[in-house]
mmCIF file of C-alpha atoms in Angstrom:
data_model
loop_
_atom_site.group_PDB
_atom_site.id
_atom_site.type_symbol
_atom_site.label_atom_id
_atom_site.label_comp_id
_atom_site.label_asym_id
_atom_site.label_seq_id
_atom_site.Cartn_x
_atom_site.Cartn_y
_atom_site.Cartn_z
ATOM 1 C CA MET A 1 141.927 38.738 100.808
ATOM 2 C CA ASP A 2 143.463 41.873 102.342
ATOM 3 C CA THR A 3 141.131 44.597 103.534
ATOM 4 C CA PRO A 4 141.481 47.440 101.011
ATOM 5 C CA LEU A 5 142.777 50.815 102.113
ATOM 6 C CA VAL A 6 140.267 53.601 101.566
ATOM 7 C CA SER A 7 141.378 57.213 101.128
ATOM 8 C CA VAL A 8 138.692 59.735 102.053
ATOM 9 C CA ILE A 9 139.258 63.222 100.693
ATOM 10 C CA VAL A 10 137.472 66.208 102.185
ATOM 11 C CA LEU A 11 137.837 69.529 100.386
ATOM 12 C CA ASN A 12 137.462 72.615 102.535
ATOM 13 C CA TRP A 13 137.153 76.299 101.767
ATOM 14 C CA ASN A 14 136.117 78.565 104.640
ATOM 15 C CA GLY A 15 134.051 75.787 106.193
ATOM 16 C CA LYS A 16 134.972 76.243 109.840
ATOM 17 C CA SER A 17 131.351 75.963 110.953
ATOM 18 C CA LEU A 18 130.896 72.706 109.000
ATOM 19 C CA ILE A 19 134.145 70.791 109.040
ATOM 20 C CA GLU A 20 134.100 69.438 112.599
ATOM 21 C CA ASP A 21 130.853 67.485 112.107
ATOM 22 C CA CYS A 22 132.122 66.140 108.807
ATOM 23 C CA LEU A 23 135.451 64.880 110.144
ATOM 24 C CA ASN A 24 133.911 63.412 113.305
ATOM 25 C CA SER A 25 131.544 61.358 111.150
ATOM 26 C CA LEU A 26 134.546 59.899 109.309
ATOM 27 C CA ILE A 27 136.454 59.125 112.482
ATOM 28 C CA LYS A 28 133.404 57.209 113.792
ATOM 29 C CA GLN A 29 133.180 54.948 110.709
ATOM 30 C CA ILE A 30 132.818 51.211 111.362
ATOM 31 C CA TYR A 31 135.237 50.546 108.488
ATOM 32 C CA LYS A 32 138.620 51.358 109.999
ATOM 33 C CA ARG A 33 141.263 50.858 107.283
ATOM 34 C CA THR A 34 141.088 54.425 106.097
ATOM 35 C CA GLU A 35 143.180 57.525 105.682
ATOM 36 C CA ILE A 36 141.466 60.905 105.916
ATOM 37 C CA ILE A 37 142.980 63.631 103.741
ATOM 38 C CA LEU A 38 141.733 67.155 104.191
ATOM 39 C CA VAL A 39 142.633 69.581 101.416
ATOM 40 C CA ASP A 40 142.210 73.206 102.406
ATOM 41 C CA ASN A 41 141.696 75.602 99.500
ATOM 42 C CA GLY A 42 143.220 78.702 101.057
ATOM 43 C CA SER A 43 140.682 79.255 103.853
ATOM 44 C CA THR A 44 140.797 82.515 105.804
ATOM 45 C CA ASP A 45 138.161 81.738 108.458
ATOM 46 C CA GLY A 46 140.289 79.770 110.925
ATOM 47 C CA SER A 47 139.446 76.353 109.456
ATOM 48 C CA VAL A 48 143.075 75.265 109.294
ATOM 49 C CA GLU A 49 143.755 76.246 112.894
ATOM 50 C CA LEU A 50 140.680 74.279 114.027
ATOM 51 C CA ILE A 51 141.788 71.181 112.114
ATOM 52 C CA LYS A 52 145.327 71.379 113.491
ATOM 53 C CA SER A 53 144.114 71.751 117.057
ATOM 54 C CA LYS A 54 141.410 69.060 117.056
ATOM 55 C CA PHE A 55 142.311 66.556 114.322
ATOM 56 C CA ARG A 56 146.098 66.713 114.024
ATOM 57 C CA ASP A 57 146.589 62.982 114.694
ATOM 58 C CA ARG A 58 143.629 61.753 112.645
ATOM 59 C CA VAL A 59 143.793 63.809 109.470
ATOM 60 C CA LYS A 60 146.451 64.391 106.830
ATOM 61 C CA LEU A 61 146.243 68.115 106.073
ATOM 62 C CA ILE A 62 147.176 69.598 102.701
ATOM 63 C CA GLU A 63 147.172 73.393 102.587
ATOM 64 C CA ASN A 64 146.779 75.182 99.269
ATOM 65 C CA GLU A 65 147.924 78.787 99.123
ATOM 66 C CA LYS A 66 144.902 79.685 96.969
ATOM 67 C CA ASN A 67 141.526 78.245 96.017
ATOM 68 C CA LEU A 68 142.145 75.584 93.366
ATOM 69 C CA GLY A 69 138.438 74.789 93.012
ATOM 70 C CA PHE A 70 136.744 71.416 93.369
ATOM 71 C CA SER A 71 138.788 69.804 90.624
ATOM 72 C CA GLY A 72 142.233 71.137 91.528
ATOM 73 C CA GLY A 73 141.735 70.675 95.257
ATOM 74 C CA ASN A 74 140.519 67.103 94.998
ATOM 75 C CA ASN A 75 143.278 66.242 92.531
ATOM 76 C CA ARG A 76 145.883 67.288 95.114
ATOM 77 C CA GLY A 77 144.235 64.972 97.616
ATOM 78 C CA ILE A 78 144.067 62.076 95.162
ATOM 79 C CA ARG A 79 147.742 62.458 94.254
ATOM 80 C CA ALA A 80 148.656 62.328 97.948
ATOM 81 C CA SER A 81 146.475 59.281 98.642
ATOM 82 C CA ARG A 82 147.564 55.658 99.067
ATOM 83 C CA GLY A 83 144.187 53.919 98.931
ATOM 84 C CA ASP A 84 142.749 51.284 96.623
ATOM 85 C CA TYR A 85 139.572 53.378 96.607
ATOM 86 C CA ILE A 86 139.090 57.138 96.669
ATOM 87 C CA LEU A 87 136.065 58.525 98.488
ATOM 88 C CA LEU A 88 135.048 62.167 98.219
ATOM 89 C CA LEU A 89 132.952 63.782 100.927
ATOM 90 C CA ASN A 90 131.868 67.416 100.931
ATOM 91 C CA ASN A 91 132.795 69.443 103.997
ATOM 92 C CA ASP A 92 129.084 70.292 104.365
ATOM 93 C CA ALA A 93 128.125 66.601 104.609
ATOM 94 C CA VAL A 94 127.976 64.074 107.451
ATOM 95 C CA ALA A 95 128.361 60.341 106.783
ATOM 96 C CA ASP A 96 126.411 57.569 108.465
ATOM 97 C CA GLU A 97 128.779 55.313 110.448
ATOM 98 C CA LYS A 98 128.311 52.470 107.918
ATOM 99 C CA TRP A 99 128.863 54.666 104.837
ATOM 100 C CA ILE A 100 132.300 53.380 103.890
ATOM 101 C CA GLU A 101 131.601 49.770 104.874
ATOM 102 C CA GLU A 102 128.496 49.593 102.669
ATOM 103 C CA LEU A 103 130.274 51.062 99.650
ATOM 104 C CA ILE A 104 133.227 48.694 99.950
ATOM 105 C CA LYS A 105 130.945 45.658 100.304
ATOM 106 C CA VAL A 106 129.447 46.426 96.894
ATOM 107 C CA VAL A 107 132.481 47.592 94.912
ATOM 108 C CA GLU A 108 134.565 44.591 96.000
ATOM 109 C CA LYS A 109 132.047 42.188 94.444
ATOM 110 C CA ASP A 110 132.600 43.320 90.847
ATOM 111 C CA ASN A 111 135.878 44.574 89.416
ATOM 112 C CA ARG A 112 133.981 46.316 86.588
ATOM 113 C CA ILE A 113 132.524 48.824 89.055
ATOM 114 C CA GLY A 114 134.585 51.988 88.861
ATOM 115 C CA MET A 115 132.226 54.332 90.732
ATOM 116 C CA CYS A 116 129.585 54.133 93.443
ATOM 117 C CA ALA A 117 126.882 56.647 94.305
ATOM 118 C CA SER A 118 125.595 57.125 97.850
ATOM 119 C CA LYS A 119 122.094 57.807 99.113
ATOM 120 C CA VAL A 120 122.410 61.507 99.896
ATOM 121 C CA LEU A 121 119.691 62.938 102.120
ATOM 122 C CA SER A 122 119.056 66.462 103.332
ATOM 123 C CA TYR A 123 120.876 67.260 106.563
ATOM 124 C CA GLU A 124 118.065 69.534 107.729
ATOM 125 C CA ASN A 125 115.168 67.258 106.680
ATOM 126 C CA LYS A 126 116.405 63.703 106.794
ATOM 127 C CA ASP A 127 113.373 62.280 105.002
ATOM 128 C CA ILE A 128 114.064 64.469 101.941
ATOM 129 C CA ILE A 129 116.384 63.231 99.197
ATOM 130 C CA ASP A 130 119.276 65.363 97.991
ATOM 131 C CA ASN A 131 120.314 62.898 95.272
ATOM 132 C CA VAL A 132 120.751 59.205 94.522
ATOM 133 C CA GLY A 133 123.127 59.627 91.614
ATOM 134 C CA HIS A 134 122.694 61.971 88.669
ATOM 135 C CA LEU A 135 120.633 62.361 85.494
ATOM 136 C CA ILE A 136 121.690 64.232 82.357
ATOM 137 C CA TYR A 137 119.951 66.446 79.803
ATOM 138 C CA ARG A 138 120.782 66.334 76.104
ATOM 139 C CA ASP A 139 122.865 69.504 76.203
ATOM 140 C CA GLY A 140 125.186 68.342 79.011
ATOM 141 C CA LEU A 141 123.396 69.856 82.009
ATOM 142 C CA ASN A 142 122.779 67.474 84.903
ATOM 143 C CA ARG A 143 120.492 67.182 87.931
ATOM 144 C CA GLY A 144 120.492 64.970 90.998
ATOM 145 C CA LYS A 145 118.194 61.986 90.656
ATOM 146 C CA GLY A 146 115.334 62.087 93.180
ATOM 147 C CA ARG A 147 116.193 65.618 94.302
ATOM 148 C CA LEU A 148 113.736 67.048 96.882
ATOM 149 C CA GLU A 149 111.526 63.949 96.771
ATOM 150 C CA LYS A 150 110.303 62.551 100.075
ATOM 151 C CA ASP A 151 112.198 59.366 100.895
ATOM 152 C CA ARG A 152 109.460 56.730 100.841
ATOM 153 C CA GLY A 153 111.774 53.830 100.040
ATOM 154 C CA GLN A 154 111.443 54.342 96.270
ATOM 155 C CA TYR A 155 115.243 54.336 95.947
ATOM 156 C CA ASP A 156 116.041 51.501 98.349
ATOM 157 C CA ASN A 157 117.181 49.059 95.660
ATOM 158 C CA ARG A 158 120.727 48.843 94.402
ATOM 159 C CA GLU A 159 120.884 49.805 90.727
ATOM 160 C CA GLU A 160 123.015 51.191 87.936
ATOM 161 C CA VAL A 161 123.125 54.998 87.809
ATOM 162 C CA PHE A 162 124.890 57.330 85.404
ATOM 163 C CA PHE A 163 127.479 58.779 87.783
ATOM 164 C CA PRO A 164 127.795 59.699 91.465
ATOM 165 C CA SER A 165 127.501 63.145 92.985
ATOM 166 C CA GLY A 166 130.911 64.509 93.929
ATOM 167 C CA CYS A 167 129.364 65.297 97.302
ATOM 168 C CA ALA A 168 129.703 61.631 98.348
ATOM 169 C CA ALA A 169 131.365 59.477 95.717
ATOM 170 C CA LEU A 170 133.528 56.392 95.503
ATOM 171 C CA TYR A 171 136.068 55.988 92.694
ATOM 172 C CA ARG A 172 138.207 52.926 92.130
ATOM 173 C CA LYS A 173 141.844 54.040 92.045
ATOM 174 C CA LYS A 174 142.511 51.670 89.147
ATOM 175 C CA MET A 175 139.888 53.533 87.107
ATOM 176 C CA LEU A 176 141.445 56.915 87.898
ATOM 177 C CA ASP A 177 144.883 55.578 86.966
ATOM 178 C CA GLU A 178 143.424 54.662 83.579
ATOM 179 C CA ILE A 179 141.296 57.716 82.763
ATOM 180 C CA GLY A 180 143.051 60.489 84.700
ATOM 181 C CA LEU A 181 141.795 62.849 87.382
ATOM 182 C CA PHE A 182 139.372 65.781 87.434
ATOM 183 C CA ASP A 183 139.651 68.374 84.662
ATOM 184 C CA GLU A 184 141.156 71.393 86.414
ATOM 185 C CA ASP A 185 139.962 73.761 83.678
ATOM 186 C CA PHE A 186 136.430 73.215 85.028
ATOM 187 C CA PHE A 187 137.391 74.636 88.452
ATOM 188 C CA ALA A 188 133.976 73.818 89.991
ATOM 189 C CA TYR A 189 130.568 72.377 89.059
ATOM 190 C CA GLY A 190 130.206 69.653 86.457
ATOM 191 C CA ASP A 191 133.520 68.081 87.499
ATOM 192 C CA ASP A 192 131.724 64.949 88.681
ATOM 193 C CA THR A 193 129.772 64.777 85.403
ATOM 194 C CA ASP A 194 133.001 65.043 83.458
ATOM 195 C CA ILE A 195 134.858 62.287 85.272
ATOM 196 C CA GLY A 196 131.727 60.110 85.437
ATOM 197 C CA ILE A 197 131.195 60.156 81.670
ATOM 198 C CA LYS A 198 134.895 59.611 81.061
ATOM 199 C CA GLY A 199 134.830 56.539 83.292
ATOM 200 C CA ARG A 200 131.816 55.163 81.460
ATOM 201 C CA LEU A 201 133.435 55.755 78.066
ATOM 202 C CA ALA A 202 136.339 53.629 79.284
ATOM 203 C CA GLY A 203 133.901 50.810 80.091
ATOM 204 C CA TRP A 204 133.506 51.217 83.858
ATOM 205 C CA ARG A 205 130.166 50.855 85.664
ATOM 206 C CA CYS A 206 128.536 53.024 88.337
ATOM 207 C CA ILE A 207 126.357 51.471 91.043
ATOM 208 C CA TYR A 208 124.046 53.245 93.470
ATOM 209 C CA VAL A 209 124.316 51.839 97.016
ATOM 210 C CA PRO A 210 121.201 52.816 99.018
ATOM 211 C CA SER A 211 122.616 51.537 102.307
ATOM 212 C CA ALA A 212 125.532 54.003 102.045
ATOM 213 C CA VAL A 213 123.922 57.113 103.514
ATOM 214 C CA VAL A 214 125.199 60.680 103.747
ATOM 215 C CA TYR A 215 123.425 63.795 105.040
ATOM 216 C CA HIS A 216 124.158 66.940 103.041
ATOM 217 C CA ARG A 217 123.610 70.637 103.638
ATOM 218 C CA TYR A 218 122.857 71.570 100.017
ATOM 219 C CA SER A 219 125.344 74.252 98.886
ATOM 220 C CA GLY A 220 126.269 74.654 102.539
ATOM 221 C CA SER A 221 129.716 75.920 101.575
ATOM 222 C CA SER A 222 128.488 78.171 98.737
ATOM 223 C CA SER A 223 125.255 79.826 97.646
ATOM 224 C CA ALA A 224 122.895 77.499 95.768
ATOM 225 C CA TYR A 225 121.985 80.254 93.286
ATOM 226 C CA SER A 226 125.100 82.415 93.163
ATOM 227 C CA LYS A 227 126.359 84.204 90.050
ATOM 228 C CA LEU A 228 129.573 82.217 90.177
ATOM 229 C CA LYS A 229 127.743 78.895 90.295
ATOM 230 C CA ALA A 230 125.447 79.886 87.412
ATOM 231 C CA PHE A 231 128.486 80.839 85.329
ATOM 232 C CA TYR A 232 130.400 77.613 85.936
ATOM 233 C CA VAL A 233 127.346 75.372 85.515
ATOM 234 C CA GLU A 234 126.511 76.813 82.084
ATOM 235 C CA ARG A 235 130.080 77.097 80.803
ATOM 236 C CA ASN A 236 131.055 73.623 81.942
ATOM 237 C CA ARG A 237 128.017 71.877 80.507
ATOM 238 C CA VAL A 238 129.045 73.226 77.059
ATOM 239 C CA TRP A 239 132.522 71.806 77.559
ATOM 240 C CA ILE A 240 131.061 68.440 78.607
ATOM 241 C CA ALA A 241 129.065 68.265 75.375
ATOM 242 C CA ILE A 242 132.154 69.122 73.315
ATOM 243 C CA LYS A 243 134.329 66.573 75.086
ATOM 244 C CA TYR A 244 131.971 63.611 75.127
ATOM 245 C CA PHE A 245 128.935 63.839 72.853
ATOM 246 C CA PRO A 246 128.951 61.847 69.596
ATOM 247 C CA SER A 247 129.159 64.195 66.598
ATOM 248 C CA LYS A 248 125.478 63.989 65.660
ATOM 249 C CA MET A 249 124.372 64.575 69.258
ATOM 250 C CA LEU A 250 126.748 67.530 69.555
ATOM 251 C CA LEU A 251 125.296 69.145 66.428
ATOM 252 C CA VAL A 252 121.706 69.001 67.723
ATOM 253 C CA SER A 253 122.513 69.896 71.342
ATOM 254 C CA PRO A 254 121.903 73.670 70.742
ATOM 255 C CA PHE A 255 118.307 72.809 69.847
ATOM 256 C CA TYR A 256 117.863 71.146 73.253
ATOM 257 C CA THR A 257 119.483 74.154 74.915
ATOM 258 C CA PHE A 258 116.957 76.420 73.165
ATOM 259 C CA ILE A 259 114.071 74.293 74.506
ATOM 260 C CA ARG A 260 115.586 74.424 77.995
ATOM 261 C CA PHE A 261 115.941 78.199 77.769
ATOM 262 C CA LEU A 262 112.246 78.527 76.951
ATOM 263 C CA PHE A 263 111.347 76.665 80.133
ATOM 264 C CA GLN A 264 113.937 78.617 82.128
ATOM 265 C CA ALA A 265 112.551 81.920 80.840
ATOM 266 C CA TYR A 266 109.131 80.807 82.028
ATOM 267 C CA GLY A 267 110.722 79.831 85.359
ATOM 268 C CA ALA A 268 112.352 83.237 85.711
ATOM 269 C CA LEU A 269 108.998 84.952 85.125
ATOM 270 C CA THR A 270 107.055 82.698 87.481
ATOM 271 C CA ARG A 271 109.836 82.229 90.070
ATOM 272 C CA LYS A 272 110.090 78.482 89.456
ATOM 273 C CA GLY A 273 113.193 76.325 89.214
ATOM 274 C CA ALA A 274 116.802 77.465 89.457
ATOM 275 C CA SER A 275 116.282 80.431 87.119
ATOM 276 C CA GLY A 276 113.384 81.654 89.258
ATOM 277 C CA LYS A 277 115.449 81.352 92.442
ATOM 278 C CA PHE A 278 118.385 83.102 90.787
ATOM 279 C CA VAL A 279 116.181 86.015 89.706
ATOM 280 C CA GLU A 280 114.785 86.302 93.254
ATOM 281 C CA GLU A 281 118.329 86.673 94.642
ATOM 282 C CA ASN A 282 119.683 88.747 91.740
ATOM 283 C CA SER A 283 117.721 89.951 88.662
ATOM 284 C CA LYS A 284 116.726 88.971 85.115
ATOM 285 C CA ILE A 285 119.418 91.294 83.744
ATOM 286 C CA GLU A 286 122.051 89.581 85.907
ATOM 287 C CA LEU A 287 120.887 86.199 84.628
ATOM 288 C CA LEU A 288 121.361 87.321 81.018
ATOM 289 C CA LYS A 289 124.784 88.781 81.819
ATOM 290 C CA ILE A 290 125.893 85.519 83.399
ATOM 291 C CA LEU A 291 124.690 83.467 80.420
ATOM 292 C CA PHE A 292 126.518 85.707 77.946
ATOM 293 C CA SER A 293 129.735 85.609 79.975
ATOM 294 C CA ALA A 294 129.469 81.803 80.355
ATOM 295 C CA TYR A 295 129.053 81.339 76.593
ATOM 296 C CA PHE A 296 131.882 83.732 75.832
ATOM 297 C CA ALA A 297 134.161 81.726 78.147
ATOM 298 C CA ALA A 298 132.920 78.416 76.717
ATOM 299 C CA ILE A 299 133.649 79.568 73.149
ATOM 300 C CA LYS A 300 137.137 80.719 74.139
ATOM 301 C CA GLY A 301 137.809 77.210 75.448
ATOM 302 C CA ILE A 302 136.487 75.281 72.448
ATOM 303 C CA GLY A 303 139.919 74.655 70.938
ATOM 304 C CA MET A 304 141.254 73.337 74.235
ATOM 305 C CA MET A 305 138.236 71.048 74.685
ATOM 306 C CA LEU A 306 138.492 69.686 71.131
ATOM 307 C CA LYS A 307 142.092 68.660 71.865
ATOM 308 C CA LYS A 308 140.891 66.882 74.999
ATOM 309 C CA ARG A 309 138.095 65.250 72.990
ATOM 310 C CA LYS A 310 140.701 63.631 70.713
ATOM 311 C CA LYS A 311 142.606 62.220 73.682
ATOM 312 C CA ILE A 312 139.432 60.975 75.359
ATOM 313 C CA ARG A 313 138.421 59.087 72.204
ATOM 314 C CA LEU A 314 141.518 56.928 72.724
ATOM 315 C CA LEU A 315 139.966 55.682 76.000
ATOM 316 C CA LYS A 316 136.620 54.906 74.357
ATOM 317 C CA LYS A 317 135.508 51.294 74.730
ATOM 318 C CA VAL A 318 131.770 51.773 74.098
ATOM 319 C CA SER A 319 129.874 52.457 70.889
ATOM 320 C CA ASP A 320 128.034 55.657 70.043
ATOM 321 C CA ALA A 321 124.844 53.572 70.227
ATOM 322 C CA GLU A 322 125.649 52.851 73.882
ATOM 323 C CA ILE A 323 126.141 56.568 74.569
ATOM 324 C CA TYR A 324 122.727 57.327 73.024
ATOM 325 C CA ARG A 325 121.267 54.607 75.253
ATOM 326 C CA TRP A 326 122.675 56.370 78.337
ATOM 327 C CA PHE A 327 120.694 59.485 77.473
ATOM 328 C CA GLU A 328 117.552 57.379 77.282
ATOM 329 C CA GLN A 329 118.225 55.426 80.471
ATOM 330 C CA PHE A 330 119.615 58.286 82.553
ATOM 331 C CA GLY A 331 118.061 61.246 80.771
ATOM 332 C CA ILE A 332 115.940 64.088 82.110
ATOM 333 C CA SER A 333 113.413 66.312 80.331
ATOM 334 C CA ALA A 334 113.813 70.043 79.652
ATOM 335 C CA ARG A 335 110.778 70.791 81.800
ATOM 336 C CA GLU A 336 112.111 68.895 84.798
ATOM 337 C CA ILE A 337 115.653 70.254 84.662
ATOM 338 C CA ALA A 338 114.430 73.836 84.191
ATOM 339 C CA LEU A 339 111.451 74.051 86.523
ATOM 340 C CA LYS A 340 112.383 71.846 89.462
ATOM 341 C CA GLU A 341 114.601 73.339 92.162
#
């Protein structure tokens, strides 16, 4: 059997201080049948000049005139790729030399696997977990599985996970040909949730590969608790619920959001969780402003998302009962998603 071609896409936006380590880790991969595609989202920090001077012969460079976001930028890379598999790697991440090899070993064994999640560890503290796949709350918000836990070997077994982090993900090209690419209306944050659920609705599996290791500087290319991130996270999780939740689950999802808000309000007051960190960097008033603006934007997009929901239902190969089972198997509590960092 021919060795499959792997297309690795690295999205960059003003990551001059990060990109060299990232690209060098890809060049040093044991698995050699690869193409590296770097998509630059309109950087102004000299990133492009650095890439042209140091990686001209090793990297295919795509330059966007403006920032197209995570979804638009990666879609340009995917459209330009030739591989049987698409790998995404954040510009603020560094891959272990066996990263690609370990992923390909697993995905080639089962043609039902459409996605693979990596073992993502903290770049600064390599015994701390960034994520080993993702979990989801019943209103569409997600959190990295294992985040900030000490790596004691508790996630050293290969297993099914809900979907991979876009920081270090493998997607089978055949799956993407079937379900389509990232939703460019999302721009950033929640894009990996969106495409992960869509793949699962179409009947594809996602496997976590613990031997495929990546080291990630969490939000190294953007602030972890920025206003922009808070806006996109909240708006996009509403759109995810509209696009994918069964009707009954969609109707009760505001109740779960209300419960989450109670915990997040407590977090803001006690400086715990993401809301607490956001308030430390900004203010409670700013948090409320962001939430209102996110909901206003989400409501404006409801009609567009309902049209997409109809199209997505045509891909659906699983029952609503199976979707409910996902939220049991891969679910997360309101307390955990609100109060953990």
